[in-house]
PDB file of C-alpha atoms in Angstrom:
ATOM      1  CA  MET U   1       3.929  14.122 -33.115  1.00 88.00           C
ATOM      2  CA  LEU U   2       6.155  11.284 -34.145  1.00 93.00           C
ATOM      3  CA  THR U   3       6.629  10.084 -37.672  1.00 95.00           C
ATOM      4  CA  SER U   4       7.913   6.789 -38.689  1.00 95.00           C
ATOM      5  CA  ASP U   5      11.434   8.844 -39.585  1.00 97.00           C
ATOM      6  CA  ASP U   6      11.281  10.122 -35.890  1.00 97.00           C
ATOM      7  CA  VAL U   7      10.998   6.801 -34.165  1.00 97.00           C
ATOM      8  CA  ARG U   8      14.080   5.521 -35.939  1.00 96.00           C
ATOM      9  CA  THR U   9      15.988   8.490 -35.039  1.00 97.00           C
ATOM     10  CA  LEU U  10      15.033   7.882 -31.492  1.00 97.00           C
ATOM     11  CA  ARG U  11      15.997   4.427 -31.890  1.00 96.00           C
ATOM     12  CA  ASP U  12      19.472   5.187 -33.469  1.00 97.00           C
ATOM     13  CA  VAL U  13      20.418   8.772 -32.119  1.00 98.00           C
ATOM     14  CA  GLY U  14      18.733   8.572 -28.942  1.00 97.00           C
ATOM     15  CA  TYR U  15      16.980  12.007 -28.893  1.00 98.00           C
ATOM     16  CA  LEU U  16      14.479  14.326 -31.011  1.00 97.00           C
ATOM     17  CA  ARG U  17      13.275  17.862 -30.939  1.00 98.00           C
ATOM     18  CA  LYS U  18       9.829  18.707 -31.984  1.00 97.00           C
ATOM     19  CA  ARG U  19       8.795  22.316 -32.286  1.00 97.00           C
ATOM     20  CA  SER U  20       5.973  24.416 -31.037  1.00 96.00           C
ATOM     21  CA  ILE U  21       3.922  21.186 -29.716  1.00 96.00           C
ATOM     22  CA  ILE U  22       2.634  23.021 -26.394  1.00 95.00           C
ATOM     23  CA  ASP U  23      -0.282  25.572 -27.512  1.00 92.00           C
ATOM     24  CA  PRO U  24       0.706  29.178 -26.356  1.00 93.00           C
ATOM     25  CA  HIS U  25      -2.371  29.628 -23.862  1.00 90.00           C
ATOM     26  CA  GLU U  26      -1.467  26.051 -22.040  1.00 91.00           C
ATOM     27  CA  LEU U  27       2.119  27.455 -21.763  1.00 94.00           C
ATOM     28  CA  LYS U  28       1.328  30.382 -20.230  1.00 93.00           C
ATOM     29  CA  LEU U  29      -0.893  28.495 -17.667  1.00 90.00           C
ATOM     30  CA  LEU U  30       1.945  26.047 -17.010  1.00 94.00           C
ATOM     31  CA  ARG U  31       4.367  29.366 -16.786  1.00 94.00           C
ATOM     32  CA  ASP U  32       2.271  31.045 -14.323  1.00 91.00           C
ATOM     33  CA  VAL U  33       1.657  27.668 -12.148  1.00 90.00           C
ATOM     34  CA  CYS U  34       5.656  27.318 -11.884  1.00 93.00           C
ATOM     35  CA  ASP U  35       6.205  30.963 -11.133  1.00 91.00           C
ATOM     36  CA  LEU U  36       3.919  30.473  -8.047  1.00 88.00           C
ATOM     37  CA  LEU U  37       5.699  27.006  -6.937  1.00 89.00           C
ATOM     38  CA  LEU U  38       9.252  29.281  -6.974  1.00 88.00           C
ATOM     39  CA  GLU U  39       7.903  31.607  -4.779  1.00 83.00           C
ATOM     40  CA  GLU U  40       9.692  31.448  -1.364  1.00 70.00           C
ATOM     41  CA  PRO U  41       6.578  31.573   1.056  1.00 63.00           C
ATOM     42  CA  LEU U  42       4.833  28.810  -0.887  1.00 62.00           C
ATOM     43  CA  ASN U  43       7.455  26.491  -1.157  1.00 64.00           C
ATOM     44  CA  SER U  44       8.754  26.540   2.367  1.00 64.00           C
ATOM     45  CA  ARG U  45       5.204  26.031   3.724  1.00 66.00           C
ATOM     46  CA  SER U  46       4.902  22.863   1.445  1.00 69.00           C
ATOM     47  CA  ALA U  47       3.755  19.855   3.196  1.00 76.00           C
ATOM     48  CA  PHE U  48       6.772  18.011   1.000  1.00 85.00           C
ATOM     49  CA  ALA U  49       9.567  20.815   1.498  1.00 85.00           C
ATOM     50  CA  GLN U  50      11.901  17.907   0.488  1.00 89.00           C
ATOM     51  CA  ASP U  51      10.622  18.068  -2.999  1.00 92.00           C
ATOM     52  CA  PHE U  52      12.216  21.363  -3.465  1.00 92.00           C
ATOM     53  CA  LYS U  53      15.732  20.708  -4.580  1.00 92.00           C
ATOM     54  CA  ARG U  54      18.729  23.138  -4.548  1.00 91.00           C
ATOM     55  CA  PRO U  55      22.185  22.278  -6.290  1.00 88.00           C
ATOM     56  CA  ALA U  56      23.634  24.070  -2.990  1.00 85.00           C
ATOM     57  CA  LEU U  57      22.504  25.606  -0.019  1.00 85.00           C
ATOM     58  CA  ASP U  58      23.345  29.065  -1.241  1.00 85.00           C
ATOM     59  CA  GLN U  59      21.658  28.531  -4.725  1.00 87.00           C
ATOM     60  CA  PRO U  60      17.933  29.001  -6.110  1.00 89.00           C
ATOM     61  CA  ILE U  61      15.652  25.815  -6.171  1.00 91.00           C
ATOM     62  CA  GLY U  62      17.083  23.874  -9.190  1.00 92.00           C
ATOM     63  CA  ARG U  63      14.354  20.830  -9.221  1.00 94.00           C
ATOM     64  CA  ILE U  64      10.955  20.135  -7.885  1.00 95.00           C
ATOM     65  CA  GLU U  65       9.839  16.785  -7.559  1.00 95.00           C
ATOM     66  CA  TYR U  66       6.120  15.103  -7.729  1.00 95.00           C
ATOM     67  CA  LEU U  67       4.556  17.851  -9.976  1.00 94.00           C
ATOM     68  CA  PHE U  68       1.242  16.039  -9.911  1.00 93.00           C
ATOM     69  CA  GLU U  69       0.881  16.783  -6.305  1.00 88.00           C
ATOM     70  CA  LYS U  70       1.677  20.369  -6.918  1.00 88.00           C
ATOM     71  CA  ASP U  71      -0.928  21.234  -9.187  1.00 86.00           C
ATOM     72  CA  PRO U  72      -3.445  19.251 -11.879  1.00 86.00           C
ATOM     73  CA  ILE U  73      -2.470  21.241 -14.460  1.00 90.00           C
ATOM     74  CA  PHE U  74       0.898  18.781 -14.897  1.00 94.00           C
ATOM     75  CA  LEU U  75      -1.333  15.925 -14.891  1.00 92.00           C
ATOM     76  CA  ALA U  76      -3.026  17.037 -17.834  1.00 91.00           C
ATOM     77  CA  LEU U  77      -0.140  18.039 -19.643  1.00 95.00           C
ATOM     78  CA  ALA U  78       1.240  14.421 -19.222  1.00 96.00           C
ATOM     79  CA  ALA U  79      -1.928  13.205 -20.863  1.00 94.00           C
ATOM     80  CA  HIS U  80      -1.333  15.709 -23.899  1.00 95.00           C
ATOM     81  CA  PRO U  81      -2.774  14.524 -27.008  1.00 94.00           C
ATOM     82  CA  ALA U  82       0.672  14.803 -28.987  1.00 95.00           C
ATOM     83  CA  ILE U  83       2.543  13.018 -26.168  1.00 97.00           C
ATOM     84  CA  LEU U  84       0.010  10.368 -26.020  1.00 95.00           C
ATOM     85  CA  ASN U  85       0.163   9.815 -29.859  1.00 95.00           C
ATOM     86  CA  ALA U  86       4.167   9.641 -29.605  1.00 96.00           C
ATOM     87  CA  LEU U  87       3.940   7.140 -26.718  1.00 96.00           C
ATOM     88  CA  HIS U  88       1.639   4.886 -28.950  1.00 94.00           C
ATOM     89  CA  ARG U  89       4.233   5.107 -31.776  1.00 95.00           C
ATOM     90  CA  LEU U  90       7.227   4.309 -29.320  1.00 95.00           C
ATOM     91  CA  TYR U  91       5.610   1.482 -27.423  1.00 93.00           C
ATOM     92  CA  GLU U  92       2.692   0.467 -29.138  1.00 91.00           C
ATOM     93  CA  ALA U  93       1.291  -0.546 -25.574  1.00 93.00           C
ATOM     94  CA  GLU U  94      -0.170   1.247 -22.817  1.00 93.00           C
ATOM     95  CA  ALA U  95       2.071   3.826 -21.278  1.00 95.00           C
ATOM     96  CA  VAL U  96       2.171   4.651 -17.671  1.00 97.00           C
ATOM     97  CA  VAL U  97       3.969   8.035 -16.528  1.00 97.00           C
ATOM     98  CA  THR U  98       6.772   6.803 -14.124  1.00 97.00           C
ATOM     99  CA  TRP U  99       8.772  10.107 -13.219  1.00 96.00           C
ATOM    100  CA  GLU U 100       7.587  13.756 -13.293  1.00 97.00           C
ATOM    101  CA  ASP U 101       9.812  16.837 -12.251  1.00 97.00           C
ATOM    102  CA  LEU U 102      10.481  20.470 -12.934  1.00 97.00           C
ATOM    103  CA  MET U 103      13.885  21.356 -13.880  1.00 96.00           C
ATOM    104  CA  ILE U 104      15.111  24.947 -13.206  1.00 95.00           C
ATOM    105  CA  LYS U 105      18.212  26.740 -14.247  1.00 92.00           C
ATOM    106  CA  ALA U 106      17.827  30.178 -12.441  1.00 89.00           C
ATOM    107  CA  ALA U 107      18.778  33.335 -14.235  1.00 87.00           C
ATOM    108  CA  ARG U 108      22.505  34.229 -14.499  1.00 85.00           C
ATOM    109  CA  VAL U 109      23.401  31.331 -12.088  1.00 85.00           C
ATOM    110  CA  GLY U 110      21.811  28.137 -13.473  1.00 81.00           C
ATOM    111  CA  PHE U 111      23.849  25.105 -12.399  1.00 85.00           C
ATOM    112  CA  LEU U 112      26.189  22.942 -14.204  1.00 87.00           C
ATOM    113  CA  VAL U 113      25.032  19.533 -15.199  1.00 90.00           C
ATOM    114  CA  TYR U 114      27.928  16.910 -15.770  1.00 94.00           C
ATOM    115  CA  HIS U 115      27.715  14.052 -18.420  1.00 95.00           C
ATOM    116  CA  HIS U 116      25.314  11.455 -16.825  1.00 95.00           C
ATOM    117  CA  GLN U 117      22.580   8.955 -17.897  1.00 95.00           C
ATOM    118  CA  ASP U 118      18.887   9.193 -16.392  1.00 94.00           C
ATOM    119  CA  SER U 119      19.753   6.156 -14.299  1.00 88.00           C
ATOM    120  CA  LEU U 120      17.818   6.564 -10.836  1.00 87.00           C
ATOM    121  CA  PHE U 121      15.347   3.388 -10.517  1.00 88.00           C
ATOM    122  CA  GLN U 122      15.862   2.584 -14.390  1.00 88.00           C
ATOM    123  CA  CYS U 123      15.096  -0.100 -16.480  1.00 86.00           C
ATOM    124  CA  ARG U 124      18.097  -2.027 -17.604  1.00 79.00           C
ATOM    125  CA  ARG U 125      16.658  -4.321 -20.627  1.00 84.00           C
ATOM    126  CA  SER U 126      14.328  -2.109 -22.494  1.00 90.00           C
ATOM    127  CA  SER U 127      14.247   1.540 -23.731  1.00 94.00           C
ATOM    128  CA  VAL U 128      12.439   4.231 -21.692  1.00 96.00           C
ATOM    129  CA  TYR U 129      11.824   7.358 -23.340  1.00 97.00           C
ATOM    130  CA  ARG U 130      12.077  11.118 -21.076  1.00 97.00           C
ATOM    131  CA  PHE U 131      10.123  13.963 -22.750  1.00 98.00           C
ATOM    132  CA  GLY U 132      11.080  17.254 -21.795  1.00 98.00           C
ATOM    133  CA  ILE U 133       8.589  20.241 -22.348  1.00 98.00           C
ATOM    134  CA  TYR U 134      10.369  23.515 -22.574  1.00 98.00           C
ATOM    135  CA  LEU U 135       8.743  26.649 -21.183  1.00 98.00           C
ATOM    136  CA  ASP U 136      11.546  28.721 -21.644  1.00 96.00           C
ATOM    137  CA  ARG U 137      14.461  29.039 -24.495  1.00 95.00           C
ATOM    138  CA  SER U 138      17.488  27.175 -23.755  1.00 95.00           C
ATOM    139  CA  HIS U 139      19.816  28.565 -25.963  1.00 92.00           C
ATOM    140  CA  ALA U 140      22.085  29.835 -23.313  1.00 90.00           C
ATOM    141  CA  ALA U 141      22.666  26.571 -21.922  1.00 91.00           C
ATOM    142  CA  PRO U 142      21.069  23.832 -24.280  1.00 94.00           C
ATOM    143  CA  VAL U 143      21.081  20.084 -23.176  1.00 96.00           C
ATOM    144  CA  ARG U 144      23.893  18.466 -25.303  1.00 97.00           C
ATOM    145  CA  PHE U 145      23.583  14.851 -26.071  1.00 98.00           C
ATOM    146  CA  ILE U 146      26.438  12.163 -27.350  1.00 98.00           C
ATOM    147  CA  PRO U 147      24.571  10.325 -30.404  1.00 98.00           C
ATOM    148  CA  GLY U 148      24.126   6.824 -29.995  1.00 97.00           C
ATOM    149  CA  SER U 149      25.385   6.657 -26.554  1.00 97.00           C
ATOM    150  CA  HIS U 150      21.971   4.977 -25.396  1.00 96.00           C
ATOM    151  CA  ARG U 151      23.175   1.791 -27.215  1.00 95.00           C
ATOM    152  CA  LEU U 152      26.027   1.068 -24.720  1.00 94.00           C
ATOM    153  CA  GLY U 153      23.568   0.454 -22.054  1.00 91.00           C
ATOM    154  CA  ALA U 154      23.680   1.265 -18.096  1.00 90.00           C
ATOM    155  CA  LEU U 155      27.244   2.601 -17.221  1.00 92.00           C
ATOM    156  CA  SER U 156      29.335   3.610 -14.210  1.00 90.00           C
ATOM    157  CA  ALA U 157      30.619   6.972 -13.741  1.00 91.00           C
ATOM    158  CA  ALA U 158      34.072   5.791 -14.598  1.00 94.00           C
ATOM    159  CA  GLN U 159      32.616   4.431 -17.915  1.00 95.00           C
ATOM    160  CA  ILE U 160      30.304   7.496 -18.784  1.00 96.00           C
ATOM    161  CA  ALA U 161      33.754   9.579 -18.269  1.00 96.00           C
ATOM    162  CA  GLU U 162      35.568   6.820 -20.682  1.00 96.00           C
ATOM    163  CA  VAL U 163      32.764   7.589 -23.279  1.00 97.00           C
ATOM    164  CA  VAL U 164      33.140  11.272 -22.843  1.00 97.00           C
ATOM    165  CA  ALA U 165      36.855  11.252 -23.489  1.00 97.00           C
ATOM    166  CA  ALA U 166      36.404   9.275 -26.625  1.00 97.00           C
ATOM    167  CA  SER U 167      33.603  10.561 -28.046  1.00 96.00           C
ATOM    168  CA  GLY U 168      32.612  13.866 -26.434  1.00 94.00           C
ATOM    169  CA  HIS U 169      33.724  15.814 -29.686  1.00 95.00           C
ATOM    170  CA  GLU U 170      30.570  14.279 -31.146  1.00 96.00           C
ATOM    171  CA  GLU U 171      28.303  15.824 -28.637  1.00 96.00           C
ATOM    172  CA  GLN U 172      25.189  17.882 -29.907  1.00 97.00           C
ATOM    173  CA  ALA U 173      23.704  20.653 -28.456  1.00 97.00           C
ATOM    174  CA  VAL U 174      19.842  20.931 -28.993  1.00 97.00           C
ATOM    175  CA  ALA U 175      18.419  24.167 -28.140  1.00 96.00           C
ATOM    176  CA  ALA U 176      14.588  24.436 -27.673  1.00 97.00           C
ATOM    177  CA  GLU U 177      12.097  27.397 -27.818  1.00 97.00           C
ATOM    178  CA  PRO U 178       8.902  27.502 -25.475  1.00 97.00           C
ATOM    179  CA  GLY U 179       6.637  24.955 -26.227  1.00 97.00           C
ATOM    180  CA  ASP U 180       9.404  22.551 -27.977  1.00 98.00           C
ATOM    181  CA  ILE U 181       9.516  19.053 -26.891  1.00 98.00           C
ATOM    182  CA  VAL U 182      13.038  17.163 -26.453  1.00 98.00           C
ATOM    183  CA  VAL U 183      12.524  13.383 -26.267  1.00 98.00           C
ATOM    184  CA  HIS U 184      15.522  11.556 -25.044  1.00 98.00           C
ATOM    185  CA  ASP U 185      16.472   7.705 -24.452  1.00 97.00           C
ATOM    186  CA  THR U 186      17.239   7.619 -20.657  1.00 96.00           C
ATOM    187  CA  MET U 187      20.220   5.978 -21.457  1.00 96.00           C
ATOM    188  CA  LEU U 188      21.772   8.462 -23.598  1.00 97.00           C
ATOM    189  CA  ILE U 189      24.549  10.580 -22.107  1.00 97.00           C
ATOM    190  CA  HIS U 190      23.814  14.241 -21.634  1.00 97.00           C
ATOM    191  CA  SER U 191      24.847  17.364 -20.184  1.00 95.00           C
ATOM    192  CA  SER U 192      24.654  21.006 -20.198  1.00 95.00           C
ATOM    193  CA  GLU U 193      26.575  24.101 -19.077  1.00 91.00           C
ATOM    194  CA  ILE U 194      25.821  27.019 -16.379  1.00 89.00           C
ATOM    195  CA  HIS U 195      23.123  29.079 -17.386  1.00 90.00           C
ATOM    196  CA  ARG U 196      24.111  32.492 -17.683  1.00 86.00           C
ATOM    197  CA  ASP U 197      21.031  34.258 -19.387  1.00 88.00           C
ATOM    198  CA  ALA U 198      19.246  36.850 -17.796  1.00 88.00           C
ATOM    199  CA  VAL U 199      16.079  34.652 -17.421  1.00 89.00           C
ATOM    200  CA  ALA U 200      15.353  31.388 -16.024  1.00 89.00           C
ATOM    201  CA  ARG U 201      15.585  27.928 -18.337  1.00 93.00           C
ATOM    202  CA  ARG U 202      12.665  25.845 -17.055  1.00 96.00           C
ATOM    203  CA  VAL U 203      11.836  22.280 -18.470  1.00 98.00           C
ATOM    204  CA  ILE U 204       9.110  19.791 -17.334  1.00 98.00           C
ATOM    205  CA  TYR U 205      10.146  16.102 -17.736  1.00 98.00           C
ATOM    206  CA  PHE U 206       8.006  13.173 -17.804  1.00 98.00           C
ATOM    207  CA  GLU U 207       8.964   9.428 -18.146  1.00 97.00           C
ATOM    208  CA  TYR U 208       6.622   6.731 -19.381  1.00 98.00           C
ATOM    209  CA  ARG U 209       6.902   2.810 -19.488  1.00 96.00           C
ATOM    210  CA  THR U 210       4.597  -0.049 -20.323  1.00 96.00           C
ATOM    211  CA  LEU U 211       3.248  -2.581 -18.061  1.00 94.00           C
ATOM    212  CA  GLN U 212       5.496  -4.977 -19.353  1.00 93.00           C
ATOM    213  CA  GLN U 213       8.461  -2.909 -18.561  1.00 94.00           C
ATOM    214  CA  LEU U 214       7.024  -2.187 -14.995  1.00 94.00           C
ATOM    215  CA  ARG U 215       6.302  -5.610 -14.393  1.00 91.00           C
ATOM    216  CA  SER U 216       9.639  -7.272 -15.688  1.00 88.00           C
ATOM    217  CA  ASP U 217      12.119  -4.576 -15.861  1.00 89.00           C
ATOM    218  CA  SER U 218      11.557  -2.208 -12.862  1.00 90.00           C
ATOM    219  CA  PRO U 219      12.096  -1.850  -9.049  1.00 89.00           C
ATOM    220  CA  TRP U 220       8.030  -1.429  -8.417  1.00 92.00           C
ATOM    221  CA  GLY U 221       5.462  -3.906  -7.055  1.00 91.00           C
ATOM    222  CA  SER U 222       1.782  -4.265  -8.399  1.00 92.00           C
ATOM    223  CA  ASP U 223       0.347  -1.533  -5.711  1.00 93.00           C
ATOM    224  CA  TRP U 224       2.453   1.095  -6.954  1.00 94.00           C
ATOM    225  CA  ILE U 225       1.911   0.122 -10.766  1.00 94.00           C
ATOM    226  CA  ALA U 226      -1.756   0.071 -10.233  1.00 94.00           C
ATOM    227  CA  ARG U 227      -1.937   3.772  -8.712  1.00 94.00           C
ATOM    228  CA  ARG U 228       0.489   5.071 -11.204  1.00 96.00           C
ATOM    229  CA  ARG U 229      -1.833   3.477 -14.040  1.00 95.00           C
ATOM    230  CA  LYS U 230      -4.455   5.598 -13.127  1.00 93.00           C
ATOM    231  CA  LEU U 231      -2.527   8.964 -13.587  1.00 94.00           C
ATOM    232  CA  VAL U 232      -2.770   9.366 -17.301  1.00 94.00           C
ATOM    233  CA  PRO U 233      -6.482   8.522 -17.606  1.00 91.00           C
ATOM    234  CA  LEU U 234      -7.042  10.995 -15.105  1.00 89.00           C
ATOM    235  CA  GLY U 235      -5.025  13.238 -17.041  1.00 89.00           C
ATOM    236  CA  VAL U 236      -7.232  12.815 -20.146  1.00 88.00           C
ATOM    237  CA  SER U 237     -10.279  13.060 -18.121  1.00 83.00           C
ATOM    238  CA  LEU U 238      -8.776  16.560 -16.905  1.00 82.00           C
ATOM    239  CA  ARG U 239      -8.410  17.728 -20.004  1.00 83.00           C
ATOM    240  CA  ALA U 240     -11.670  16.643 -21.393  1.00 77.00           C
ATOM    241  CA  ALA U 241     -13.461  18.512 -18.536  1.00 71.00           C
ATOM    242  CA  ILE U 242     -12.760  21.847 -19.746  1.00 59.00           C
ATOM    243  CA  SER U 243     -14.151  21.769 -23.448  1.00 49.00           C
ATOM    244  CA  THR U 244     -13.667  20.140 -26.794  1.00 44.00           C
ATOM    245  CA  HIS U 245     -10.508  22.579 -26.848  1.00 47.00           C
ATOM    246  CA  PRO U 246      -9.455  22.138 -23.041  1.00 46.00           C
ATOM    247  CA  PHE U 247      -6.934  25.395 -23.251  1.00 49.00           C
ATOM    248  CA  GLU U 248      -8.986  27.972 -24.859  1.00 48.00           C
ATOM    249  CA  PRO U 249      -9.710  30.959 -22.544  1.00 43.00           C
ATOM    250  CA  PRO U 250     -12.079  29.650 -20.151  1.00 41.00           C
ATOM    251  CA  SER U 251     -15.789  30.824 -20.010  1.00 44.00           C
ATOM    252  CA  PRO U 252     -17.240  32.756 -17.199  1.00 40.00           C
ATOM    253  CA  SER U 253     -18.929  29.246 -16.063  1.00 43.00           C
ATOM    254  CA  GLN U 254     -15.314  27.593 -16.104  1.00 39.00           C
ATOM    255  CA  VAL U 255     -13.558  30.161 -14.118  1.00 34.00           C
ATOM    256  CA  SER U 256     -12.568  29.168 -10.591  1.00 37.00           C
ATOM    257  CA  SER U 257     -13.992  31.653  -7.811  1.00 34.00           C
ATOM    258  CA  THR U 258     -10.743  31.123  -6.057  1.00 33.00           C
ATOM    259  CA  VAL U 259      -8.426  32.173  -8.800  1.00 35.00           C
ATOM    260  CA  ALA U 260     -10.105  34.430 -11.033  1.00 35.00           C
ATOM    261  CA  GLY U 261      -9.279  33.817 -14.856  1.00 38.00           C
ATOM    262  CA  TRP U 262      -7.968  30.331 -14.358  1.00 37.00           C
ATOM    263  CA  PRO U 263      -9.714  27.048 -15.611  1.00 42.00           C
ATOM    264  CA  ALA U 264     -11.548  25.658 -12.773  1.00 42.00           C
ATOM    265  CA  PHE U 265      -9.587  22.314 -12.741  1.00 41.00           C
ATOM    266  CA  VAL U 266      -6.116  24.266 -12.150  1.00 43.00           C
ATOM    267  CA  ARG U 267      -6.539  24.386  -8.420  1.00 43.00           C
ATOM    268  CA  PRO U 268      -4.889  26.875  -6.334  1.00 41.00           C
ATOM    269  CA  ILE U 269      -1.456  25.647  -4.877  1.00 41.00           C
ATOM    270  CA  GLY U 270      -2.146  24.556  -1.147  1.00 42.00           C
ATOM    271  CA  LEU U 271      -5.015  22.415  -1.954  1.00 47.00           C
ATOM    272  CA  ASP U 272      -4.516  18.730  -1.095  1.00 58.00           C
ATOM    273  CA  CYS U 273      -3.885  16.841  -4.292  1.00 71.00           C
ATOM    274  CA  SER U 274      -2.067  14.318  -2.637  1.00 75.00           C
ATOM    275  CA  THR U 275      -3.790  11.296  -4.277  1.00 81.00           C
ATOM    276  CA  TYR U 276      -1.912  12.037  -7.120  1.00 89.00           C
ATOM    277  CA  ARG U 277       1.560  11.589  -5.310  1.00 92.00           C
ATOM    278  CA  VAL U 278       2.998   7.992  -5.894  1.00 94.00           C
ATOM    279  CA  GLU U 279       6.619   8.200  -4.820  1.00 94.00           C
ATOM    280  CA  HIS U 280       9.478   6.526  -6.551  1.00 92.00           C
ATOM    281  CA  ASN U 281      11.305   5.115  -3.543  1.00 88.00           C
ATOM    282  CA  GLU U 282       8.273   2.743  -2.691  1.00 87.00           C
ATOM    283  CA  THR U 283      10.296  -0.058  -4.358  1.00 84.00           C
ATOM    284  CA  GLU U 284       9.917  -3.965  -3.455  1.00 78.00           C
ATOM    285  CA  ASN U 285      13.367  -4.797  -4.621  1.00 64.00           C
ATOM    286  CA  LEU U 286      16.213  -2.350  -5.697  1.00 57.00           C
ATOM    287  CA  ALA U 287      18.384  -4.673  -7.081  1.00 53.00           C
ATOM    288  CA  TRP U 288      15.642  -6.034  -9.163  1.00 56.00           C
ATOM    289  CA  HIS U 289      17.715  -8.236 -11.667  1.00 49.00           C
ATOM    290  CA  GLY U 290      21.045  -8.279 -10.060  1.00 46.00           C
ATOM    291  CA  LEU U 291      22.893  -5.833 -12.124  1.00 46.00           C
ATOM    292  CA  PRO U 292      24.607  -2.966 -10.319  1.00 47.00           C
ATOM    293  CA  LEU U 293      22.551   0.079  -8.930  1.00 46.00           C
ATOM    294  CA  PRO U 294      23.332   3.524 -10.106  1.00 45.00           C
ATOM    295  CA  GLU U 295      26.134   4.697  -7.897  1.00 44.00           C
ATOM    296  CA  ASN U 296      24.326   7.715  -6.363  1.00 41.00           C
ATOM    297  CA  LEU U 297      20.617   6.930  -5.088  1.00 39.00           C
ATOM    298  CA  SER U 298      20.281  10.360  -3.636  1.00 40.00           C
ATOM    299  CA  GLU U 299      17.960  12.862  -5.565  1.00 39.00           C
ATOM    300  CA  SER U 300      19.517  15.803  -3.917  1.00 39.00           C
ATOM    301  CA  GLN U 301      21.284  16.928  -6.925  1.00 43.00           C
ATOM    302  CA  PRO U 302      19.301  18.127  -9.686  1.00 45.00           C
ATOM    303  CA  ALA U 303      20.142  16.601 -13.204  1.00 48.00           C
ATOM    304  CA  SER U 304      19.226  17.001 -16.674  1.00 48.00           C
TER     305      SER U 304
END
């Protein structure tokens, strides 16, 4: 997925778009599962209703956390061969998936995202990369990056405002199509406008870190790391369990008796996938190396 030039671009500029990475059949399955997650009767009965975030009480759901617990298709996506290839080029070490959520900008009323860094629970001494997998077109309200701003390190809200005032004219919009992946450094300052399109804009986000980053530059302890470390290999196994080309239309022997036409491993929403849930707030020491923490530790406001 990534060339040597791509890696240099990510290091220097802070973001990169790769086109048409997700196979159309896999993309359709992901969109179907996301449609089910957004149905009110399902998300209101969830054992983890707190995972369904709204920008305001009177607005549609804007973010869904802990996707692996919701359906194993997301875990399989986290082990997509193109993503694993990119991680190898970026990290040259074993990568652990440390964040997963779904961002939804609803049709016509999608929320405004102010300039920010992805600073919650974030590494401070080393680069972390976030992969945005686009399920829909984003042209109506694309993500906008200030190139090179990741090199400034972790900033307070006031410092981000100063950077925007000085360099906001350099901000670049990155419009994506369904199946595209946009990779960015989590310290890159970015924003997006209110989404006015007649259809929703949905993006699945994954973050990955190396074991060294987790052990020396994160708030998490050994037990959390050990449980998270199992997720990518499990995703690889899920993809391999279907066939040599996991997302071809399934044969009759692969079709689930409970959800006709879906691959057997894509279990219906409501089944217990709790073993895939490893919560971010299971920390040993939030002030892990004495630097200021993000100003807002609440996860109630969608952001991306």
